[in-house]
Coordinates of C-alpha atoms in Angstrom, one line a residue:
Chain A
M1 CA -20.9 -25.0 13.6
D2 CA -19.9 -28.6 14.0
D3 CA -18.1 -29.6 10.9
Q4 CA -17.2 -33.0 12.3
S5 CA -18.7 -36.2 11.2
C6 CA -19.0 -39.2 13.4
P7 CA -16.1 -41.5 12.5
R8 CA -18.3 -44.5 12.2
C9 CA -21.5 -43.6 10.4
K10 CA -20.0 -40.5 8.7
T11 CA -23.1 -39.3 6.9
T12 CA -25.6 -38.9 9.8
K13 CA -23.9 -35.9 11.2
Y14 CA -24.6 -33.8 8.1
R15 CA -28.1 -35.2 7.7
N16 CA -29.2 -34.6 11.3
P17 CA -27.6 -31.4 12.7
S18 CA -29.3 -32.0 16.0
L19 CA -27.4 -35.2 16.5
K20 CA -24.9 -34.8 19.4
L21 CA -21.4 -36.1 19.5
M22 CA -20.3 -37.9 22.7
V23 CA -16.7 -38.1 24.0
N24 CA -15.1 -40.7 26.1
V25 CA -12.0 -41.0 28.2
C26 CA -9.7 -41.8 25.3
G27 CA -10.6 -38.6 23.5
H28 CA -12.5 -40.0 20.5
T29 CA -15.9 -38.9 19.4
L30 CA -19.0 -40.9 18.6
C31 CA -22.4 -39.8 17.7
E32 CA -25.3 -40.8 19.9
S33 CA -26.7 -43.5 17.7
C34 CA -23.3 -45.0 17.3
V35 CA -22.9 -45.1 21.0
E36 CA -26.2 -47.0 21.3
M37 CA -25.2 -49.4 18.6
L38 CA -21.8 -50.0 20.2
F39 CA -23.2 -51.0 23.5
V40 CA -26.1 -53.1 22.1
R41 CA -23.5 -55.7 21.1
G42 CA -22.2 -55.7 24.6
S43 CA -18.6 -55.1 23.8
G44 CA -17.3 -51.6 24.7
N45 CA -14.2 -50.8 22.7
C46 CA -13.4 -47.5 21.1
V47 CA -13.5 -47.7 17.4
Q48 CA -10.2 -45.9 16.9
C49 CA -8.0 -46.9 19.7
D50 CA -9.6 -50.1 21.0
T51 CA -9.6 -49.1 24.7
P52 CA -12.3 -50.8 26.8
L53 CA -15.1 -48.4 27.6
R54 CA -18.1 -48.1 29.8
K55 CA -21.3 -46.5 28.6
S56 CA -21.4 -44.2 31.5
N57 CA -18.1 -42.8 30.6
F58 CA -19.6 -41.0 27.5
R59 CA -20.3 -37.3 28.0
V60 CA -21.9 -34.9 25.6
Q61 CA -19.3 -33.0 23.7
L62 CA -19.0 -29.4 24.6
F63 CA -16.1 -28.3 22.5
E64 CA -15.3 -28.8 18.8
D65 CA -12.1 -30.5 19.4
P66 CA -12.5 -33.8 21.3
A67 CA -9.0 -33.5 22.6
V68 CA -10.1 -30.4 24.6
D69 CA -13.0 -32.3 26.1
K70 CA -10.6 -35.1 27.1
E71 CA -8.4 -32.6 28.8
V72 CA -11.3 -31.0 30.6
E73 CA -12.3 -34.3 32.0
I74 CA -8.8 -35.2 33.1
R75 CA -8.4 -31.7 34.7
K76 CA -11.5 -32.1 36.7
K77 CA -10.2 -35.4 38.1
V78 CA -6.8 -34.1 38.8
L79 CA -8.1 -31.0 40.5
K80 CA -10.2 -33.1 42.8
I81 CA -7.0 -34.3 44.3
Y82 CA -4.8 -31.3 43.8
N83 CA -7.1 -28.7 45.3
K84 CA -4.7 -26.5 47.3
R85 CA -5.3 -22.8 47.3
E86 CA -3.1 -19.7 47.2
T87 CA -3.6 -19.2 51.0
D88 CA -2.1 -22.7 51.7
F89 CA 1.3 -21.5 50.5
P90 CA 3.7 -19.2 52.3
N91 CA 4.7 -17.3 49.1
L92 CA 3.7 -16.7 45.5
R93 CA 6.7 -18.6 44.1
Q94 CA 5.7 -21.9 45.8
Y95 CA 2.1 -21.5 44.7
N96 CA 3.2 -21.0 41.1
D97 CA 5.5 -24.0 41.3
Y98 CA 2.6 -26.1 42.6
L99 CA 0.4 -24.9 39.7
E100 CA 3.1 -25.8 37.3
Q101 CA 3.2 -29.3 38.7
V102 CA -0.5 -29.7 38.2
E103 CA -0.3 -28.5 34.6
E104 CA 2.4 -31.0 33.9
I105 CA 0.4 -33.8 35.3
V106 CA -2.6 -32.8 33.3
F107 CA -0.5 -32.5 30.1
N108 CA 1.1 -35.8 30.6
L109 CA -2.2 -37.6 31.1
T110 CA -3.8 -35.9 28.2
N111 CA -1.1 -36.8 25.7
N112 CA -0.5 -40.2 27.2
I113 CA 3.1 -39.4 28.2
D114 CA 4.5 -41.3 31.1
V115 CA 1.1 -42.3 32.4
E116 CA 2.4 -44.8 34.9
N117 CA 4.7 -42.4 36.6
T118 CA 2.2 -39.7 36.7
K119 CA -0.4 -41.9 38.3
R120 CA 2.1 -43.0 40.9
L121 CA 2.9 -39.3 41.6
M122 CA -0.7 -38.6 42.1
E123 CA -1.3 -41.4 44.5
H124 CA 1.8 -40.4 46.4
Y125 CA 0.5 -36.9 46.7
Q126 CA -2.9 -38.0 47.7
R127 CA -1.6 -40.1 50.6
E128 CA 0.7 -37.4 51.9
N129 CA -1.8 -34.5 51.9
R130 CA -5.0 -36.4 52.8
D131 CA -6.1 -34.0 55.5
I132 CA -5.4 -30.8 53.5
I133 CA -7.4 -32.3 50.6
Q134 CA -10.3 -33.0 52.9
R135 CA -10.3 -29.5 54.3
N136 CA -10.3 -27.9 51.0
K137 CA -13.0 -30.2 49.8
A138 CA -15.2 -28.9 52.7
K139 CA -14.4 -25.3 51.8
L140 CA -15.3 -25.9 48.2
T141 CA -18.6 -27.4 49.0
R142 CA -19.4 -24.4 51.3
E143 CA -18.4 -22.0 48.5
Q144 CA -20.5 -23.8 46.0
E145 CA -23.5 -23.6 48.3
E146 CA -23.1 -19.9 48.7
L147 CA -23.0 -19.5 45.0
E148 CA -26.0 -21.6 44.6
E149 CA -27.9 -19.5 47.1
L150 CA -27.0 -16.3 45.3
L151 CA -28.2 -17.7 42.0
M152 CA -31.5 -18.8 43.6
L153 CA -32.0 -15.3 45.0
E154 CA -31.4 -13.8 41.6
Q155 CA -33.8 -16.1 40.0
K156 CA -36.4 -15.4 42.6
E157 CA -36.0 -11.7 42.1
T158 CA -36.5 -11.9 38.3
E159 CA -39.6 -14.1 38.8
Q160 CA -41.0 -11.5 41.2
R161 CA -40.4 -8.7 38.8
R162 CA -42.1 -10.6 36.0
L163 CA -45.1 -11.3 38.2
D164 CA -45.3 -7.7 39.2
T165 CA -45.3 -6.4 35.7
L166 CA -48.0 -8.9 34.8
Q167 CA -50.1 -7.8 37.7
E168 CA -49.6 -4.1 36.8
E169 CA -50.8 -4.8 33.3
Q170 CA -53.9 -6.6 34.5
R171 CA -54.7 -3.8 36.9
Q172 CA -54.5 -1.3 34.2
L173 CA -56.7 -3.2 31.9
L174 CA -59.3 -3.5 34.5
A175 CA -59.2 0.1 35.4
K176 CA -59.7 1.1 31.8
K177 CA -62.7 -1.2 31.5
K178 CA -64.2 0.3 34.6
K179 CA -63.7 3.8 33.4
K180 CA -65.4 3.0 30.1
Q181 CA -68.3 1.4 31.8
A182 CA -68.6 4.3 34.2
L183 CA -68.6 6.7 31.2
L184 CA -71.4 4.8 29.5
D185 CA -73.4 4.7 32.7
E186 CA -73.1 8.4 33.2
L187 CA -74.0 9.1 29.6
E188 CA -77.1 7.1 30.1
S189 CA -78.3 8.3 33.5
S190 CA -77.0 11.9 34.0
R191 CA -78.7 15.0 32.8
L192 CA -75.7 17.0 31.9
P193 CA -74.9 17.5 28.3
A194 CA -72.7 14.9 26.7
M195 CA -69.8 17.2 25.9
L196 CA -69.5 18.2 29.5
L197 CA -69.5 14.6 30.6
L198 CA -66.8 13.7 28.2
A199 CA -64.7 16.6 29.4
Q200 CA -65.1 15.6 33.0
H201 CA -64.1 12.1 32.2
K202 CA -61.0 13.1 30.4
D203 CA -60.0 15.3 33.4
R204 CA -60.4 12.4 35.8
A205 CA -58.4 10.1 33.5
A206 CA -55.6 12.6 33.4
Q207 CA -55.6 13.0 37.1
L208 CA -55.4 9.3 37.7
E209 CA -52.5 9.0 35.3
T210 CA -50.5 11.7 37.1
Q211 CA -51.3 10.0 40.4
I212 CA -50.0 6.7 39.1
E213 CA -46.8 8.4 37.8
I214 CA -46.2 10.1 41.1
Q215 CA -46.6 6.7 42.9
R216 CA -44.2 5.1 40.5
Q217 CA -41.6 7.8 41.2
V218 CA -42.0 7.3 44.9
V219 CA -40.8 3.8 44.4
K220 CA -37.3 5.1 44.1
P221 CA -34.6 2.8 42.8
T222 CA -32.2 1.9 45.6
I223 CA -29.5 0.5 43.5
F224 CA -27.9 1.3 40.2
S225 CA -28.3 -1.3 37.5
T226 CA -24.7 -2.4 38.0
G227 CA -25.4 -3.5 41.5
I228 CA -23.8 -0.7 43.4
P229 CA -26.2 0.6 46.0
M230 CA -27.0 4.3 45.7
G231 CA -25.5 6.7 48.2
Q232 CA -22.4 4.7 48.5
T233 CA -19.3 6.8 48.0
I234 CA -16.9 5.1 45.7
S235 CA -13.4 6.4 45.8
L236 CA -12.1 6.7 42.2
Q237 CA -8.6 7.6 41.3
P238 CA -8.4 11.1 40.1
V239 CA -8.1 11.3 36.4
V240 CA -4.5 12.0 35.5
Q241 CA -4.3 15.4 33.8
M242 CA -2.1 15.3 30.8
E243 CA -0.5 18.5 29.7
E244 CA 0.7 18.3 26.2
V245 CA 2.0 20.9 23.8
L246 CA -0.8 22.4 21.7
Y247 CA -0.6 21.5 18.0
R248 CA 0.3 24.5 15.9
Y249 CA -0.4 24.4 12.2
Q250 CA 2.6 25.1 10.0
P251 CA 1.7 25.5 6.4
L252 CA 3.7 23.3 4.0
R253 CA 6.6 24.9 2.3
I254 CA 8.1 23.2 -0.7
N255 CA 11.3 24.4 -2.4
T256 CA 10.6 24.6 -6.1
Y257 CA 14.2 25.6 -7.0
G258 CA 12.8 28.3 -9.2
P259 CA 11.2 31.8 -9.2
P260 CA 7.8 32.2 -7.5
V261 CA 4.8 31.4 -9.7
P262 CA 1.9 33.9 -9.7
E263 CA -1.1 32.9 -7.7
F264 CA -3.8 31.0 -9.5
E265 CA -6.5 33.6 -8.7
Q266 CA -4.3 36.4 -10.0
L267 CA -3.7 35.0 -13.4
G268 CA -6.6 36.7 -15.0
R269 CA -5.8 40.1 -13.5
L270 CA -2.1 39.9 -14.4
G271 CA -3.0 39.3 -18.0
Y272 CA -1.7 35.8 -18.5
L273 CA -5.0 34.4 -19.7
T274 CA -5.1 36.4 -22.8
H275 CA -2.1 34.3 -24.1
V276 CA -3.7 31.0 -23.5
R277 CA -6.2 29.2 -25.7
A278 CA -9.7 30.1 -24.4
A279 CA -11.8 27.3 -22.9
S280 CA -14.7 26.2 -25.1
P281 CA -18.1 25.8 -23.5
Q282 CA -17.7 21.9 -23.6
D283 CA -14.5 22.3 -21.6
M284 CA -16.0 24.6 -19.1
A285 CA -18.9 22.3 -18.5
G286 CA -16.5 19.7 -17.2
G287 CA -14.9 22.2 -14.8
Y288 CA -11.9 23.1 -16.9
S289 CA -10.8 26.7 -17.1
S290 CA -8.0 28.2 -19.2
A291 CA -6.4 29.4 -15.9
L292 CA -5.7 25.8 -15.0
A293 CA -3.7 25.1 -18.1
C294 CA -1.9 28.4 -17.8
H295 CA -1.0 27.9 -14.2
R296 CA 0.3 24.4 -14.8
A297 CA 2.5 25.6 -17.7
L298 CA 3.9 28.3 -15.6
Q299 CA 4.6 26.0 -12.7
D300 CA 6.4 23.6 -14.9
A301 CA 8.4 26.4 -16.5
F302 CA 9.6 27.8 -13.2
S303 CA 10.1 24.5 -11.4
G304 CA 13.7 23.6 -11.1
V305 CA 15.0 26.4 -13.3
F306 CA 17.7 27.5 -10.8
P307 CA 20.6 25.1 -10.9
L308 CA 21.3 23.1 -7.8
Q309 CA 24.1 24.1 -5.5
H310 CA 26.5 21.3 -6.3
Chain B
M1 CA 6.0 18.7 -10.3
Y2 CA 9.5 18.4 -11.2
H3 CA 11.0 19.7 -7.9
N4 CA 9.8 16.7 -5.9
S5 CA 9.7 14.1 -8.6
S6 CA 11.7 10.9 -8.9
Q7 CA 13.3 12.3 -12.0
K8 CA 15.0 14.9 -10.0
K9 CA 16.0 12.7 -7.1
F10 CA 17.2 9.6 -9.0
W11 CA 17.5 10.3 -12.7
T12 CA 19.3 13.7 -12.9
F13 CA 23.1 13.0 -12.8
S14 CA 25.8 15.5 -12.0
S15 CA 28.0 15.3 -15.1
E16 CA 28.5 13.6 -18.4
E17 CA 31.5 11.7 -16.9
H18 CA 29.2 10.1 -14.3
L19 CA 27.0 8.8 -17.1
E20 CA 30.0 7.5 -19.0
Q21 CA 31.1 5.7 -15.9
L22 CA 27.7 4.1 -15.4
R23 CA 27.6 2.9 -19.0
Y24 CA 31.1 1.6 -18.8
E25 CA 30.3 -0.3 -15.7
A26 CA 27.2 -1.9 -17.4
N27 CA 29.4 -3.0 -20.2
Q28 CA 31.9 -4.5 -17.9
R29 CA 29.2 -6.3 -15.9
L30 CA 27.9 -7.9 -19.0
R31 CA 31.3 -9.1 -20.1
A32 CA 32.0 -10.6 -16.8
K33 CA 28.6 -12.3 -16.9
V34 CA 29.1 -13.8 -20.3
L35 CA 32.6 -15.0 -19.6
G36 CA 31.5 -16.3 -16.3
S37 CA 28.8 -18.5 -17.6
A38 CA 30.3 -19.5 -21.0
R39 CA 30.7 -23.2 -21.4
D40 CA 33.3 -22.9 -24.1
L41 CA 35.7 -20.1 -23.2
T42 CA 37.6 -20.4 -26.4
A43 CA 34.5 -19.3 -28.4
F44 CA 34.6 -16.0 -26.7
S45 CA 37.3 -13.5 -27.2
E46 CA 37.4 -10.0 -26.0
S47 CA 37.2 -8.7 -29.5
L48 CA 33.7 -10.1 -29.8
F49 CA 32.3 -7.7 -27.3
L50 CA 31.3 -4.2 -28.2
D51 CA 33.1 -1.4 -26.3
P52 CA 31.2 1.6 -24.9
L53 CA 32.0 3.8 -27.9
E54 CA 30.6 1.3 -30.4
E55 CA 27.6 0.8 -28.1
A56 CA 27.0 4.6 -28.2
V57 CA 26.9 4.6 -31.9
L58 CA 24.4 1.8 -32.1
F59 CA 22.4 3.4 -29.4
R60 CA 22.1 6.6 -31.4
H61 CA 21.1 4.6 -34.4
Y62 CA 18.3 2.8 -32.6
E63 CA 17.2 6.0 -31.0
R64 CA 16.6 7.5 -34.4
R65 CA 14.7 4.4 -35.4
L66 CA 12.6 4.9 -32.3
L67 CA 11.8 8.5 -33.2
D68 CA 10.9 7.5 -36.7
F69 CA 8.6 4.9 -35.4
C70 CA 6.9 7.4 -33.2
T71 CA 6.6 10.1 -35.8
N72 CA 5.1 7.6 -38.3
F73 CA 2.7 6.3 -35.6
K74 CA -1.0 6.2 -36.4
P75 CA -2.9 7.8 -34.5
V76 CA -0.6 10.8 -34.1
M77 CA 1.5 10.4 -31.0
P78 CA 1.6 13.5 -28.8
K79 CA 5.1 14.9 -28.3
S80 CA 5.1 14.1 -24.6
V81 CA 4.7 10.5 -25.3
V82 CA 7.6 10.5 -27.7
G83 CA 9.7 12.3 -25.1
T84 CA 8.8 9.8 -22.5
A85 CA 9.6 6.8 -24.7
N86 CA 12.9 8.3 -25.6
M87 CA 13.7 9.0 -21.9
Y88 CA 12.9 5.4 -21.0
F89 CA 15.1 4.1 -23.7
R90 CA 18.0 6.3 -22.5
R91 CA 17.5 5.5 -18.9
F92 CA 17.4 1.7 -19.6
Y93 CA 20.7 1.8 -21.4
V94 CA 22.5 3.8 -18.7
N95 CA 22.4 0.7 -16.5
N96 CA 22.3 -2.0 -19.0
S97 CA 24.4 -3.0 -22.0
L98 CA 23.1 -3.2 -25.5
M99 CA 24.6 -6.6 -25.8
E100 CA 22.4 -8.0 -23.1
Y101 CA 19.1 -6.8 -24.3
H102 CA 18.6 -6.2 -28.0
P103 CA 17.6 -2.5 -28.6
R104 CA 15.1 -3.4 -31.3
I105 CA 12.7 -5.0 -28.8
I106 CA 13.5 -2.6 -26.0
M107 CA 12.7 0.3 -28.3
L108 CA 9.2 -1.0 -29.0
T109 CA 8.6 -1.8 -25.4
C110 CA 9.6 1.7 -24.4
A111 CA 7.1 3.2 -26.9
Y112 CA 4.4 0.8 -25.6
L113 CA 5.0 1.6 -22.0
A114 CA 5.1 5.4 -22.7
C115 CA 1.7 5.2 -24.4
K116 CA 0.3 3.6 -21.3
V117 CA 2.0 5.9 -18.8
D118 CA 1.1 9.0 -20.6
E119 CA -2.5 8.0 -21.1
F120 CA -2.3 7.9 -24.8
N121 CA -4.8 5.0 -25.3
V122 CA -3.6 2.6 -28.0
S123 CA -4.6 -1.0 -28.0
S124 CA -1.9 -3.6 -28.4
S125 CA -3.1 -4.7 -31.8
Q126 CA -3.2 -1.1 -33.0
F127 CA 0.3 -0.6 -31.7
V128 CA 1.8 -3.6 -33.5
G129 CA -0.2 -2.7 -36.6
N130 CA 2.2 0.2 -37.0
L131 CA 5.1 -2.1 -37.5
Q132 CA 6.1 -2.8 -41.1
E133 CA 5.7 -6.6 -40.9
T134 CA 3.3 -9.5 -41.6
S135 CA 0.6 -10.2 -39.1
A136 CA 2.6 -13.2 -37.8
G137 CA 5.6 -11.0 -37.4
Q138 CA 3.5 -8.5 -35.5
E139 CA 2.1 -11.1 -33.2
K140 CA 5.6 -12.3 -32.4
A141 CA 6.7 -8.7 -31.8
L142 CA 3.8 -8.2 -29.4
E143 CA 4.7 -11.3 -27.5
Q144 CA 8.3 -10.0 -27.1
I145 CA 7.1 -6.6 -26.0
L146 CA 5.0 -8.1 -23.3
E147 CA 7.8 -10.3 -22.2
Y148 CA 10.2 -7.3 -21.8
E149 CA 7.7 -4.9 -20.4
L150 CA 8.2 -5.9 -16.8
L151 CA 11.9 -6.0 -17.2
L152 CA 11.9 -2.5 -18.5
I153 CA 9.8 -1.2 -15.6
Q154 CA 12.2 -2.9 -13.2
Q155 CA 15.2 -1.4 -14.7
L156 CA 13.6 2.0 -14.6
N157 CA 13.3 1.3 -10.9
F158 CA 9.6 1.8 -11.2
H159 CA 10.1 5.6 -11.8
L160 CA 7.7 6.0 -14.6
V161 CA 6.7 9.6 -14.6
V162 CA 8.9 11.6 -16.9
H163 CA 8.9 15.4 -17.1
N164 CA 9.5 16.6 -20.6
P165 CA 10.6 20.1 -21.6
Y166 CA 7.6 20.9 -23.8
R167 CA 5.2 22.2 -21.2
P168 CA 7.9 24.4 -19.6
M169 CA 8.6 25.8 -23.0
E170 CA 4.9 26.7 -23.4
G171 CA 5.0 28.3 -19.9
F172 CA 8.0 30.4 -20.8
L173 CA 6.3 31.6 -24.0
I174 CA 3.2 32.6 -22.0
D175 CA 5.4 34.4 -19.5
L176 CA 7.3 36.2 -22.1
K177 CA 4.1 37.4 -23.8
T178 CA 2.7 38.6 -20.5
R179 CA 5.6 40.1 -18.7
Y180 CA 8.5 40.6 -21.1
L181 CA 7.1 43.3 -23.3
T182 CA 10.5 44.3 -24.8
L183 CA 10.1 41.3 -27.1
E184 CA 7.2 42.1 -29.5
N185 CA 6.5 38.7 -30.9
P186 CA 7.6 35.7 -28.9
E187 CA 5.7 33.4 -31.2
M188 CA 8.4 33.6 -33.7
L189 CA 10.8 31.9 -31.3
R190 CA 8.5 28.9 -31.1
K191 CA 9.7 27.1 -34.2
T192 CA 13.4 27.3 -33.5
A193 CA 12.9 26.5 -29.8
D194 CA 10.9 23.4 -30.9
D195 CA 13.8 22.4 -33.2
F196 CA 16.2 22.9 -30.3
L197 CA 14.2 20.6 -28.1
N198 CA 14.0 17.9 -30.7
R199 CA 17.8 18.0 -31.1
A200 CA 18.2 18.0 -27.3
M201 CA 16.2 14.8 -27.1
L202 CA 18.9 13.0 -29.0
T203 CA 21.5 14.0 -26.4
D204 CA 22.0 13.2 -22.7
V205 CA 20.7 16.6 -21.5
G206 CA 17.5 15.0 -20.2
L207 CA 19.6 13.1 -17.8
L208 CA 21.7 16.0 -16.7
F209 CA 19.5 19.0 -16.5
S210 CA 15.9 19.8 -15.4
P211 CA 13.4 20.2 -18.2
S212 CA 12.7 23.8 -17.3
Q213 CA 16.4 24.6 -17.7
I214 CA 16.4 22.9 -21.2
A215 CA 13.3 24.8 -22.2
L216 CA 14.8 28.1 -21.1
T217 CA 17.9 27.4 -23.0
A218 CA 15.9 26.6 -26.0
V219 CA 14.0 29.9 -25.8
L220 CA 17.1 32.0 -25.2
N221 CA 19.0 30.2 -27.9
S222 CA 16.3 30.9 -30.5
A223 CA 16.2 34.5 -29.4
S224 CA 19.9 34.9 -29.8
R225 CA 19.7 33.3 -33.2
A226 CA 17.2 36.0 -34.1
G227 CA 19.6 38.5 -32.8
I228 CA 17.8 39.5 -29.7
N229 CA 19.6 39.5 -26.3
M230 CA 17.3 38.3 -23.6
E231 CA 19.5 38.5 -20.5
S232 CA 17.2 41.2 -19.1
Y233 CA 14.5 38.6 -19.0
L234 CA 16.6 36.6 -16.6
T235 CA 17.5 39.5 -14.4
E236 CA 14.1 41.2 -14.4
C237 CA 11.4 38.7 -14.6
L238 CA 13.0 35.7 -12.9
G239 CA 14.1 38.0 -10.1
L240 CA 17.8 37.4 -10.4
K241 CA 18.9 40.9 -10.2
E242 CA 20.4 40.5 -6.8
D243 CA 21.4 36.9 -7.0
K244 CA 24.4 37.0 -9.2
E245 CA 25.6 33.6 -8.2
T246 CA 22.5 31.8 -9.4
L247 CA 22.5 33.9 -12.5
S248 CA 26.0 32.9 -13.4
K249 CA 25.3 29.3 -12.6
M250 CA 22.3 29.3 -14.9
I251 CA 24.2 30.9 -17.8
D252 CA 26.8 28.2 -17.2
S253 CA 24.3 25.4 -17.4
M254 CA 22.8 26.8 -20.5
K255 CA 26.3 26.9 -22.1
R256 CA 26.8 23.3 -21.2
I257 CA 23.5 22.3 -22.7
K258 CA 24.4 24.1 -25.9
T259 CA 27.8 22.4 -26.1
L260 CA 26.2 19.0 -25.6
L261 CA 23.9 19.7 -28.5
K262 CA 26.7 20.7 -30.7
K263 CA 28.7 17.7 -29.9
Y264 CA 26.0 15.4 -31.2
E265 CA 26.9 13.6 -34.4
P266 CA 24.5 11.5 -36.3
P267 CA 25.6 7.8 -36.6
N268 CA 27.7 6.8 -39.5
P269 CA 25.8 4.2 -41.6
E270 CA 28.9 1.9 -42.3
E271 CA 29.9 1.9 -38.7
V272 CA 26.4 1.1 -37.8
S273 CA 26.2 -1.9 -40.0
T274 CA 29.5 -3.4 -38.8
Y275 CA 28.5 -3.0 -35.2
K276 CA 25.1 -4.3 -35.9
Q277 CA 26.5 -7.5 -37.2
K278 CA 28.6 -7.8 -34.1
L279 CA 25.6 -7.2 -32.0
E280 CA 23.6 -9.9 -33.8
R281 CA 26.4 -12.3 -33.4
I282 CA 26.7 -11.7 -29.7
H283 CA 23.0 -12.0 -29.2
T284 CA 22.7 -15.4 -31.0
E285 CA 25.8 -16.7 -29.1
F286 CA 24.6 -15.4 -25.8
I287 CA 21.2 -16.9 -26.2
I288 CA 22.7 -20.3 -27.2
N289 CA 25.0 -20.1 -24.2
T290 CA 22.3 -19.3 -21.7
N291 CA 19.8 -21.8 -23.0
S292 CA 22.3 -24.7 -23.3

């Protein structure tokens, strides 16, 4: 969330979260009310850096950091002039060099480094490549138009779908009402017993439903939801098969430097437990058994008995 | 378990000479440190320092004091806690000199830390309540203990788990009763074996041999004192019939443990008091020098 406050009136940002911050060409922010106030008095100077401003130069801030907004503005202007494309260059290296040039220009203008020189460079470039710039401008407008058309199409489609579903619903409601009405009429007028009529009605309703379902299924989807039309063969790379060595479990072997200890489960059978203090019922309740203490003592006794091979 | 413990990896040394060497080096380091930082070199002469033999005497004296403190401790301190405290004390002074850190405080810190590590729950006030001092003195002692605690842990290289020979001894007794039926009453061996272990605690065996070896020596020793030869236990039950080499090595280690125990002499009170004076003097001078 915006944790910035307007540098002039400071408090109103917190009080009014819907208040927007505006950014101008020098990169400083002002909230909407402050902008109004500033131009009421006729003079248009930035509060922090005192550059003369026009009211039209203020744009609603999109990014949290006003420096970013400033850069975005500058970039837009620069790119209007430096609008060459990759196809305009004979090789990739030159295209990259060109891009690097553009970036330097934008950087210099944003951070107010060498502004004079940079502006001169830009004018120079503009004069030299006037026709290329015009050509690319035309291309750009064409592309933009195409994009806009696509967007419009999409919008229309969604609208259409919405209307369709609405209509469906209405139709269904009507149908239901009609059926109910028909049932009541029949109950009134016909001579057949009521149970039979109800059963007939139910059958007809079921039939209708299945019919509708069949109809819906007939309207087969022609494209997947991702936009790929059905039936199109897409060549995918075959999945690389990786053959790896199967994991084999090796049980852990630890050298205890001593004779082997009898197994925990065998202790009772081998007669060790008779020489250990028996576990009282309180101990057993907690899960203790005399075999545990016995086994531990034996392990400790046998661990490390054999001297190390120095 | 002992076989993959830090005790086996880092705190079991190969020979007594190695231990002597380490203690000697610690002594030298301290001397160099003091002489290096002394403002007034004339105040310090070589004779003021304790040499390793004198340090050893003092060490034994303070070790006894530690044992007395632990035995008179209320509530009753389990044997493993006493063993752990003793081992910490011993390990600390392998790499440090008594002149640098006074054993009186380190001894209490070892006991305090051992209680914590071995899960023998004693609150700090209860702990210092066991000291024979006024409550102000006890407070001061507690402060000092807390000050030195981290240092102690650091010098132990954070290896706090100590394996004592008491449980292996129990294990051997159980095994004897179950498998070695030539011996009718192993219980009679218990008292002498216990005594052996207590005497072993006062020597360096804990730093040279594994606890199970010490326990086995204790059991075999008490049996031989009672006139029973238990070699057949080693060959039969421990499965060493074929492995003559290991058997001979084991007997060798047991002999070494016994010799170490025999070599122990309790500290001479006169010597102790002279060295203690020296120690106090060094400590006061040292503190003055480092603070000034």
